[in-house]
JSON list of C-alpha atoms in Angstrom, two decimals:
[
{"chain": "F", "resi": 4, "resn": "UNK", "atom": "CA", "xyz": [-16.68, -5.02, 12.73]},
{"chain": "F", "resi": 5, "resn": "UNK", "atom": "CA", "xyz": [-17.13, -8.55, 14.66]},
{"chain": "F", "resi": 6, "resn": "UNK", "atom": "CA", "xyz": [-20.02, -8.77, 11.90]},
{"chain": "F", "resi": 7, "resn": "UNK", "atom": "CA", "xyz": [-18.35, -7.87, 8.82]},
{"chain": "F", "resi": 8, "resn": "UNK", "atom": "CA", "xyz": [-15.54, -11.01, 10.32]},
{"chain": "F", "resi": 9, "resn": "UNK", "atom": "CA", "xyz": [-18.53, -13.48, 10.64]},
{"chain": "F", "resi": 10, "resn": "UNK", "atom": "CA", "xyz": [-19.66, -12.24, 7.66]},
{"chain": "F", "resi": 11, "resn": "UNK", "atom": "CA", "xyz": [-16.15, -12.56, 5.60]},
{"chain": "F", "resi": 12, "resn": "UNK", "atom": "CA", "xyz": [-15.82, -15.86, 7.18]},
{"chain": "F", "resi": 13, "resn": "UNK", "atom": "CA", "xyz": [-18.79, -17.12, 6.25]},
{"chain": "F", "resi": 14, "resn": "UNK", "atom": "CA", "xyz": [-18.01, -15.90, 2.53]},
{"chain": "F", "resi": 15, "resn": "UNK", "atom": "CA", "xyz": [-14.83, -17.64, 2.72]},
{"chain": "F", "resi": 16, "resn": "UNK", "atom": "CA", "xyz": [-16.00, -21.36, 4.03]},
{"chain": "F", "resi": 17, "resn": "UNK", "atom": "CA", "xyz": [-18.97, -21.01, 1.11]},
{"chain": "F", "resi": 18, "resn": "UNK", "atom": "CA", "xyz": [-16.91, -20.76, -1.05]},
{"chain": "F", "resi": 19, "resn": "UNK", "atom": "CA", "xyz": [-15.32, -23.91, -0.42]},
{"chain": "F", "resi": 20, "resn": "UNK", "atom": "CA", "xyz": [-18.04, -25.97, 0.84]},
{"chain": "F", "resi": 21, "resn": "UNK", "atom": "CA", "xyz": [-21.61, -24.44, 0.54]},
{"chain": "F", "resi": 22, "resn": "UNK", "atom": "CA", "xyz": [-23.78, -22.94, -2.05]},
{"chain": "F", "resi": 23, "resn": "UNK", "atom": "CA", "xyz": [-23.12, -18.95, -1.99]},
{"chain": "F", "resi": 24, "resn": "UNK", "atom": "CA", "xyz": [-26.76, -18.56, -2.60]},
{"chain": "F", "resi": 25, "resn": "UNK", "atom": "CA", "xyz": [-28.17, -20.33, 0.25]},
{"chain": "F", "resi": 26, "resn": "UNK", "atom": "CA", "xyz": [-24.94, -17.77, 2.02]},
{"chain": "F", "resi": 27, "resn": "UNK", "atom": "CA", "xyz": [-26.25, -14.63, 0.46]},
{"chain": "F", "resi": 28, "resn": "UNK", "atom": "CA", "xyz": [-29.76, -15.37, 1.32]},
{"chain": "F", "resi": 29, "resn": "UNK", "atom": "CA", "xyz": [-28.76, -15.73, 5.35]},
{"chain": "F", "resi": 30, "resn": "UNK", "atom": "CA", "xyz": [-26.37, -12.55, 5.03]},
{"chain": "F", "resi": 31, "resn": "UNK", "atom": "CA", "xyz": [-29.22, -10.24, 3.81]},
{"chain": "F", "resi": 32, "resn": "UNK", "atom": "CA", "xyz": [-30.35, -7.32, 6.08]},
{"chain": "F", "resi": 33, "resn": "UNK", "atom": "CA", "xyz": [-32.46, -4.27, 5.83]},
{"chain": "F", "resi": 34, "resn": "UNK", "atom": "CA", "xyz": [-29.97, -2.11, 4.86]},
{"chain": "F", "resi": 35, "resn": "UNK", "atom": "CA", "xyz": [-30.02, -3.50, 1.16]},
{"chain": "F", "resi": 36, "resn": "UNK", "atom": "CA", "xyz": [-33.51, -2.33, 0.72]},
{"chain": "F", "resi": 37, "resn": "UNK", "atom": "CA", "xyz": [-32.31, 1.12, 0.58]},
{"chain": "F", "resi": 38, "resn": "UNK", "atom": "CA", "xyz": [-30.52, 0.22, -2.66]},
{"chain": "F", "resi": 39, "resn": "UNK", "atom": "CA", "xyz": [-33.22, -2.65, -4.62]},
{"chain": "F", "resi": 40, "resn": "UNK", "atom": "CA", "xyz": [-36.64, -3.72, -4.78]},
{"chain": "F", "resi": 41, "resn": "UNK", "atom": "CA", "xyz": [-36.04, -7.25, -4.93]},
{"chain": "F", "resi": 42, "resn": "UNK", "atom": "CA", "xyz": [-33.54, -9.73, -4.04]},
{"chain": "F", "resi": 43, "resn": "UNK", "atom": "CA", "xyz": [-30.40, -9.88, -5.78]},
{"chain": "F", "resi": 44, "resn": "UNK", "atom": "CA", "xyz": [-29.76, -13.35, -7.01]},
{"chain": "F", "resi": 45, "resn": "UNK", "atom": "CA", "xyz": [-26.96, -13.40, -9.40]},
{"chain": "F", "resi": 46, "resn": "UNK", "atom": "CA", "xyz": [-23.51, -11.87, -8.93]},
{"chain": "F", "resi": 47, "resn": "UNK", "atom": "CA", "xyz": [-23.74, -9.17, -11.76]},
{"chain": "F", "resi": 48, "resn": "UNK", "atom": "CA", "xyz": [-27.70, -7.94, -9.56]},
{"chain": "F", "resi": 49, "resn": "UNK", "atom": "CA", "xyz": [-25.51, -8.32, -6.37]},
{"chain": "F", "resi": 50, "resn": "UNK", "atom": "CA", "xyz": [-22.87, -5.99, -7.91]},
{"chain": "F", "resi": 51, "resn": "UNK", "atom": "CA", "xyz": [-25.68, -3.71, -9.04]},
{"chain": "F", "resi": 52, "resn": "UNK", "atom": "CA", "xyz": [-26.68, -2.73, -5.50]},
{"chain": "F", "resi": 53, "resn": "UNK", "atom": "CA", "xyz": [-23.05, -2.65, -4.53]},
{"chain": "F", "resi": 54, "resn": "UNK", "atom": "CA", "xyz": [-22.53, -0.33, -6.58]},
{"chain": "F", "resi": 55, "resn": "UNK", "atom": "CA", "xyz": [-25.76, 1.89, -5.81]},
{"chain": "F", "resi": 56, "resn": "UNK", "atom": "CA", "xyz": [-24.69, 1.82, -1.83]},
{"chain": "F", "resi": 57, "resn": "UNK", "atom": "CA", "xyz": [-21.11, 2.39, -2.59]},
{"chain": "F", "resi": 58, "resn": "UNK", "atom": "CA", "xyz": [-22.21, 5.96, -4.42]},
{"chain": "F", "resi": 59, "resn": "UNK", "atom": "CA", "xyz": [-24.18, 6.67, -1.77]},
{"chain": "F", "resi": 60, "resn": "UNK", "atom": "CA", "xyz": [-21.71, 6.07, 1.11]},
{"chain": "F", "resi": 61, "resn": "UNK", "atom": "CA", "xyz": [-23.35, 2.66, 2.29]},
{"chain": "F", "resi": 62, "resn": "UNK", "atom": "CA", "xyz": [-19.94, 1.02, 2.14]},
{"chain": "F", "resi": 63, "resn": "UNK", "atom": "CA", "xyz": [-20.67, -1.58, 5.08]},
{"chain": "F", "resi": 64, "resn": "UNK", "atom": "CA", "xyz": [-23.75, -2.36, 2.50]},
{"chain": "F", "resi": 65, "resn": "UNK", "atom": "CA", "xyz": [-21.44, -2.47, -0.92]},
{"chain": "F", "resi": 66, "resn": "UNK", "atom": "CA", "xyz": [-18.82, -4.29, 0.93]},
{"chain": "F", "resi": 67, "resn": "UNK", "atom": "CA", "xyz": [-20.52, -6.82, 2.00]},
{"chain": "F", "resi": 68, "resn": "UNK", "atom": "CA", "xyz": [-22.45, -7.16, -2.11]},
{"chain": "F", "resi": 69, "resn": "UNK", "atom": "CA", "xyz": [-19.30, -7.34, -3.62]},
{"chain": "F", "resi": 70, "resn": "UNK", "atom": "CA", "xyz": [-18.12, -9.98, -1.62]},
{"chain": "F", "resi": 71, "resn": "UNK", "atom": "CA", "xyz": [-21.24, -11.79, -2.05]},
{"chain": "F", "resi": 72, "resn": "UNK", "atom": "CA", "xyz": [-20.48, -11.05, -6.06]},
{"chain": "F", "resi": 73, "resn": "UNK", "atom": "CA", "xyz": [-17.27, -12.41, -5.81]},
{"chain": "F", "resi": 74, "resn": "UNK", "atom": "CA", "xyz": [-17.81, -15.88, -4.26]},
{"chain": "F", "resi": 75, "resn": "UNK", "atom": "CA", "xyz": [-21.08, -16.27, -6.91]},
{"chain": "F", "resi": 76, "resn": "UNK", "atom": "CA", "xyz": [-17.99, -15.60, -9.75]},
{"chain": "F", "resi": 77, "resn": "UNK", "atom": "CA", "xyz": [-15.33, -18.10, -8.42]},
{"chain": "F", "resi": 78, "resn": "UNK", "atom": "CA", "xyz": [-18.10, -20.60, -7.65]},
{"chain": "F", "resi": 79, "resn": "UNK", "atom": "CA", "xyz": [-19.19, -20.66, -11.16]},
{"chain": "F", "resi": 80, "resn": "UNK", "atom": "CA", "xyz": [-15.57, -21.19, -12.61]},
{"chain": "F", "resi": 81, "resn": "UNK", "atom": "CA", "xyz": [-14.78, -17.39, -13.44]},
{"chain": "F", "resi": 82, "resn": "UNK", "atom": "CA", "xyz": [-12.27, -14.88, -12.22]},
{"chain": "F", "resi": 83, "resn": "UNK", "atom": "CA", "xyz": [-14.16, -12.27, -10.01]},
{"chain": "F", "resi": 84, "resn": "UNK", "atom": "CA", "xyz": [-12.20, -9.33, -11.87]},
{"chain": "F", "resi": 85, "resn": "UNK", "atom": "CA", "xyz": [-15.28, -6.68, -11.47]},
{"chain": "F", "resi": 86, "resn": "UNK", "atom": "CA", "xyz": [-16.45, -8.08, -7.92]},
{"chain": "F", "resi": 87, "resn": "UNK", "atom": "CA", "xyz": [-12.89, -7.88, -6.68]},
{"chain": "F", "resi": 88, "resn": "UNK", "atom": "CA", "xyz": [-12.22, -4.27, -7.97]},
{"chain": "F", "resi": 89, "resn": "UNK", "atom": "CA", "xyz": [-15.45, -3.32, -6.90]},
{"chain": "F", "resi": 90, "resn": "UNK", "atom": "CA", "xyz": [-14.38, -4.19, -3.21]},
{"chain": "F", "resi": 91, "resn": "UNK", "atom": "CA", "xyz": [-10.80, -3.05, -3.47]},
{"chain": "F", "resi": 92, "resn": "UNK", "atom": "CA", "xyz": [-12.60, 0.53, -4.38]},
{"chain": "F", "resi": 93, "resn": "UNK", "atom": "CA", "xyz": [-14.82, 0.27, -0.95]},
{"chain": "F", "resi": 94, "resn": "UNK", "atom": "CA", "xyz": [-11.98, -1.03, 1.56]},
{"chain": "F", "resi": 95, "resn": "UNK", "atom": "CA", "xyz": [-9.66, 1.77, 0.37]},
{"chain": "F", "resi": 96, "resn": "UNK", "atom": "CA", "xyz": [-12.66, 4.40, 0.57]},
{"chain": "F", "resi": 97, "resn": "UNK", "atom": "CA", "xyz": [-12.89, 2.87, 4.44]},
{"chain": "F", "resi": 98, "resn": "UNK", "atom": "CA", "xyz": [-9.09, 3.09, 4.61]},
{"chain": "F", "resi": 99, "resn": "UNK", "atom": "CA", "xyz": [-9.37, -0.82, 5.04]},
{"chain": "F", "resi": 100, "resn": "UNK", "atom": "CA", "xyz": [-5.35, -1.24, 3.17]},
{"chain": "F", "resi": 101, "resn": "UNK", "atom": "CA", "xyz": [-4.79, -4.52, 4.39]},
{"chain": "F", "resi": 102, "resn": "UNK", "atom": "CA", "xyz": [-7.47, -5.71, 3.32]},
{"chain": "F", "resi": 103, "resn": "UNK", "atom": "CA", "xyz": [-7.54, -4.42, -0.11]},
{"chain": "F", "resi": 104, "resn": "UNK", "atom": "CA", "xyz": [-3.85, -5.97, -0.25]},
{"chain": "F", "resi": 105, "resn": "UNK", "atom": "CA", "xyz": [-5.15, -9.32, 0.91]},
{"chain": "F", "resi": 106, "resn": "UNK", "atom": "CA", "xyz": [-8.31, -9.44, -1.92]},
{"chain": "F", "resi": 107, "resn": "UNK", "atom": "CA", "xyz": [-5.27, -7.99, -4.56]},
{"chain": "F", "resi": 108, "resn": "UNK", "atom": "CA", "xyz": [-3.50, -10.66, -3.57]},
{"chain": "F", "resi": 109, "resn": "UNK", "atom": "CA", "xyz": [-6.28, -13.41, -3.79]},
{"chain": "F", "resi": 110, "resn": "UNK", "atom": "CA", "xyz": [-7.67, -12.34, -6.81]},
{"chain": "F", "resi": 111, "resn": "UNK", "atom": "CA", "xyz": [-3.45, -12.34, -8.17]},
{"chain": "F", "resi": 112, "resn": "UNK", "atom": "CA", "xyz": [-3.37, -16.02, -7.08]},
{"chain": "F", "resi": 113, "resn": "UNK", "atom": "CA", "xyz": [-6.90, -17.04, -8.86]},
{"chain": "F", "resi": 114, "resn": "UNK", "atom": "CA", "xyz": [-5.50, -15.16, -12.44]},
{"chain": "F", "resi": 115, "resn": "UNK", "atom": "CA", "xyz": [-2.19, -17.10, -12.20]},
{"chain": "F", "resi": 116, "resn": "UNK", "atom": "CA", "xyz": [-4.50, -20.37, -12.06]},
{"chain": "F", "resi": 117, "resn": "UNK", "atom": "CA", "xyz": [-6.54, -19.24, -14.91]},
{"chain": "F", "resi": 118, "resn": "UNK", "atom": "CA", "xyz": [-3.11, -18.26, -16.58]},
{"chain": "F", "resi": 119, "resn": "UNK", "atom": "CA", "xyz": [-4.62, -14.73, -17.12]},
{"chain": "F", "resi": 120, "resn": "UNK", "atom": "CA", "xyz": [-1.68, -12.57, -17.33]},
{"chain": "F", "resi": 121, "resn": "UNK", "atom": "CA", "xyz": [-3.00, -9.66, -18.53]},
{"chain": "F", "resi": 122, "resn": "UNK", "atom": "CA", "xyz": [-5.34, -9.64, -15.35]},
{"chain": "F", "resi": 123, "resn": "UNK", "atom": "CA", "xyz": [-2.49, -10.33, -13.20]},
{"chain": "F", "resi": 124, "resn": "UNK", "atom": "CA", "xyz": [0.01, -7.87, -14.20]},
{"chain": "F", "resi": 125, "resn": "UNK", "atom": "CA", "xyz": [-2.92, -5.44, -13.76]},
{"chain": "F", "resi": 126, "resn": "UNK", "atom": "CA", "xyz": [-3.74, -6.71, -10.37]},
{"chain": "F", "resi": 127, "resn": "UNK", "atom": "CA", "xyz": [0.01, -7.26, -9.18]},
{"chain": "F", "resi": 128, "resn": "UNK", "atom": "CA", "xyz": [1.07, -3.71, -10.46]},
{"chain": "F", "resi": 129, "resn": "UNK", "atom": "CA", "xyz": [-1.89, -2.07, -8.24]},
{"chain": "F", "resi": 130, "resn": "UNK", "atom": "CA", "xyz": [-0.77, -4.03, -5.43]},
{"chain": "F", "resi": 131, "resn": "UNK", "atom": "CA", "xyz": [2.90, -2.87, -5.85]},
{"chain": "F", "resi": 132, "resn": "UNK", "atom": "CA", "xyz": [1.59, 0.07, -5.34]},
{"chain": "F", "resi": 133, "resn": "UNK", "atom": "CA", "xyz": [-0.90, -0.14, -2.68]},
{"chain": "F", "resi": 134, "resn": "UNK", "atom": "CA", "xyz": [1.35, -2.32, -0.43]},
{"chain": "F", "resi": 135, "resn": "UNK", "atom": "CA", "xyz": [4.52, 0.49, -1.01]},
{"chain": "F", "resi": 136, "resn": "UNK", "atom": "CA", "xyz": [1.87, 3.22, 0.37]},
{"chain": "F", "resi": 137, "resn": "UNK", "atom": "CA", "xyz": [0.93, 0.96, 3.66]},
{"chain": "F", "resi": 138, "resn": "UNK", "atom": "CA", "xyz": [5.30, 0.73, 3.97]},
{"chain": "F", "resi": 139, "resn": "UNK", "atom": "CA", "xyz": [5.50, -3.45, 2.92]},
{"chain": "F", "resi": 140, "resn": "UNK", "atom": "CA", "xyz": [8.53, -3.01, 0.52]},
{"chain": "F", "resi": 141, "resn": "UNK", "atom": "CA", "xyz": [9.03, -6.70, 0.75]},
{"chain": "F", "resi": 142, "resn": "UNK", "atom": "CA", "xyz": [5.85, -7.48, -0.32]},
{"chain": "F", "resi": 143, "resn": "UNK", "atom": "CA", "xyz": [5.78, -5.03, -2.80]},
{"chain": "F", "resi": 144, "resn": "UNK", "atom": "CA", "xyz": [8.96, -6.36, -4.11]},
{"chain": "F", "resi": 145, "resn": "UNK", "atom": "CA", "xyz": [7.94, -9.44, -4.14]},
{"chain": "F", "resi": 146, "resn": "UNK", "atom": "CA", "xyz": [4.83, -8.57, -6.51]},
{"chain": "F", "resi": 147, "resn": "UNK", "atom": "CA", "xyz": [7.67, -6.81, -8.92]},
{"chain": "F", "resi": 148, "resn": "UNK", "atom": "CA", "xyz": [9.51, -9.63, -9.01]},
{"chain": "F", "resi": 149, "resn": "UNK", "atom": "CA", "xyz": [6.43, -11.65, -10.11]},
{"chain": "F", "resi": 150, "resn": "UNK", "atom": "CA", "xyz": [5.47, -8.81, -12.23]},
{"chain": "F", "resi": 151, "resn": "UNK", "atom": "CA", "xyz": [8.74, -8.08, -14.38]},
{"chain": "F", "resi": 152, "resn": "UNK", "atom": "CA", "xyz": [8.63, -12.48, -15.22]},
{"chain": "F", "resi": 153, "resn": "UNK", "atom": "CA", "xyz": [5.19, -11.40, -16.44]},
{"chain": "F", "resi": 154, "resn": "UNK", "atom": "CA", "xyz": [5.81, -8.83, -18.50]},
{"chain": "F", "resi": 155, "resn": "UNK", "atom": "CA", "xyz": [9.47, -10.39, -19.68]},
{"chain": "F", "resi": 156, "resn": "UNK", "atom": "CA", "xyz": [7.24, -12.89, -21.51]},
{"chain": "F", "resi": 157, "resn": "UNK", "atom": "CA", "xyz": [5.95, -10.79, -23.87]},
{"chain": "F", "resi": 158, "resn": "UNK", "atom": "CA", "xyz": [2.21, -11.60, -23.64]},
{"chain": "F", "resi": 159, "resn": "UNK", "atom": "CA", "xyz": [0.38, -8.34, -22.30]},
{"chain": "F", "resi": 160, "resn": "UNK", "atom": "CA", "xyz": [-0.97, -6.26, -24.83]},
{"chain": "F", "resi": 161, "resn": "UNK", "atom": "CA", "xyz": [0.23, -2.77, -25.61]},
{"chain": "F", "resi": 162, "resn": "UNK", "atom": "CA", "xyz": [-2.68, -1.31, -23.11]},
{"chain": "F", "resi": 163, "resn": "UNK", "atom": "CA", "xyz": [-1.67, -3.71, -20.11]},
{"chain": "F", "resi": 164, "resn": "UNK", "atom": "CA", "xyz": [2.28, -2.45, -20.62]},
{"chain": "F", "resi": 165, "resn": "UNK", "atom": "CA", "xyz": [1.38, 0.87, -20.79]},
{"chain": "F", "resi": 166, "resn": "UNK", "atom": "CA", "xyz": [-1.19, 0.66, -17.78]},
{"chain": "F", "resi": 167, "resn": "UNK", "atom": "CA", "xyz": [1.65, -1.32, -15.55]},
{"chain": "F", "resi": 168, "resn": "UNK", "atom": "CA", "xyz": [4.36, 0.89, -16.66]},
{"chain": "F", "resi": 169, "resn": "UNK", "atom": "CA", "xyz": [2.18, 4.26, -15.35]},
{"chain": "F", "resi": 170, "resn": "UNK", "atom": "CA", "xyz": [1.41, 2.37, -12.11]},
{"chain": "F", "resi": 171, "resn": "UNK", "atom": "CA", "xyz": [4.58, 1.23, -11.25]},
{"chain": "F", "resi": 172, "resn": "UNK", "atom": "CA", "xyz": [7.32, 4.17, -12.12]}
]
């Protein structure tokens, strides 16, 4: 656990100051040869083996690759929509809420700044949900709130209002 802290707090000052690369190289252990024969580079090969340790349990393993995935996505300008999903799936698996709610919650933020409301009613409506189950109605009111200005706009397509509206009843 004191790792996987080092670890996500390395991730998080990379993303601000150093290249994620030169971070994913120090990060590597063992434990991803299990999963590839070489050495994942790019966020969509990091994602690869996150998703090969995640289906076989390795969740400490797929974690720690999506995370990796995600920084290489917001460093290069784009919204870490897969990456982020990717993790939420893992941290839920390992009954990790909180911090599912707190990677919703960033990855909310980043498609408000990208003004990418269909990804952001999408993200805020699982979090709604997710933060209800762990008992943070104020939080998950607060989502809804953000949520119903969202959808009051009338930009999300058909399969984003029907995908909110089934997650949020």
């Amino acid at each position: 656990m004191t790792r996987l802290l080092i670890t996500t707090i390395a991730l998080v000052a990379a993303a601000n100051t150093a290249s994620a690369q030169s971070l994913a190289t120090e990060v590597r252990n063992a434990t991803r040869s299990e999963f590839t024969a070489s050495t994942p580079v790019t966020a969509e090969e990091h994602m690869q083996v996150a998703r090969r340790a995640a289906s076989s349990g390795a969740y400490d393993v797929a974690r720690r690759e999506y995370r990796i995935a995600a920084v290489l996505q917001r460093e290069s300008g784009q919204l870490a929509t897969e990456a982020t999903y990717g993790l939420i799936q893992v941290l839920y698996a390992q009954a990790a809420n909180d911090e599912a709610v707190f990677e919703l919650d960033h990855l909310a933020l980043d498609a408000a700044k990208q003004a990418d409301f269909e990804t952001e009613a999408r993200v805020r409506a699982d979090a709604i949900w997710l933060k209800a189950e762990a008992g943070d109605m104020k939080g998950a009111r607060k989502d809804a709130r953000r949520l119903n200005a969202i959808v009051r706009t009338g930009a999300l397509s058909t399969g984003t209002q029907e995908y909110v509206s089934a997650r949020v009843r």
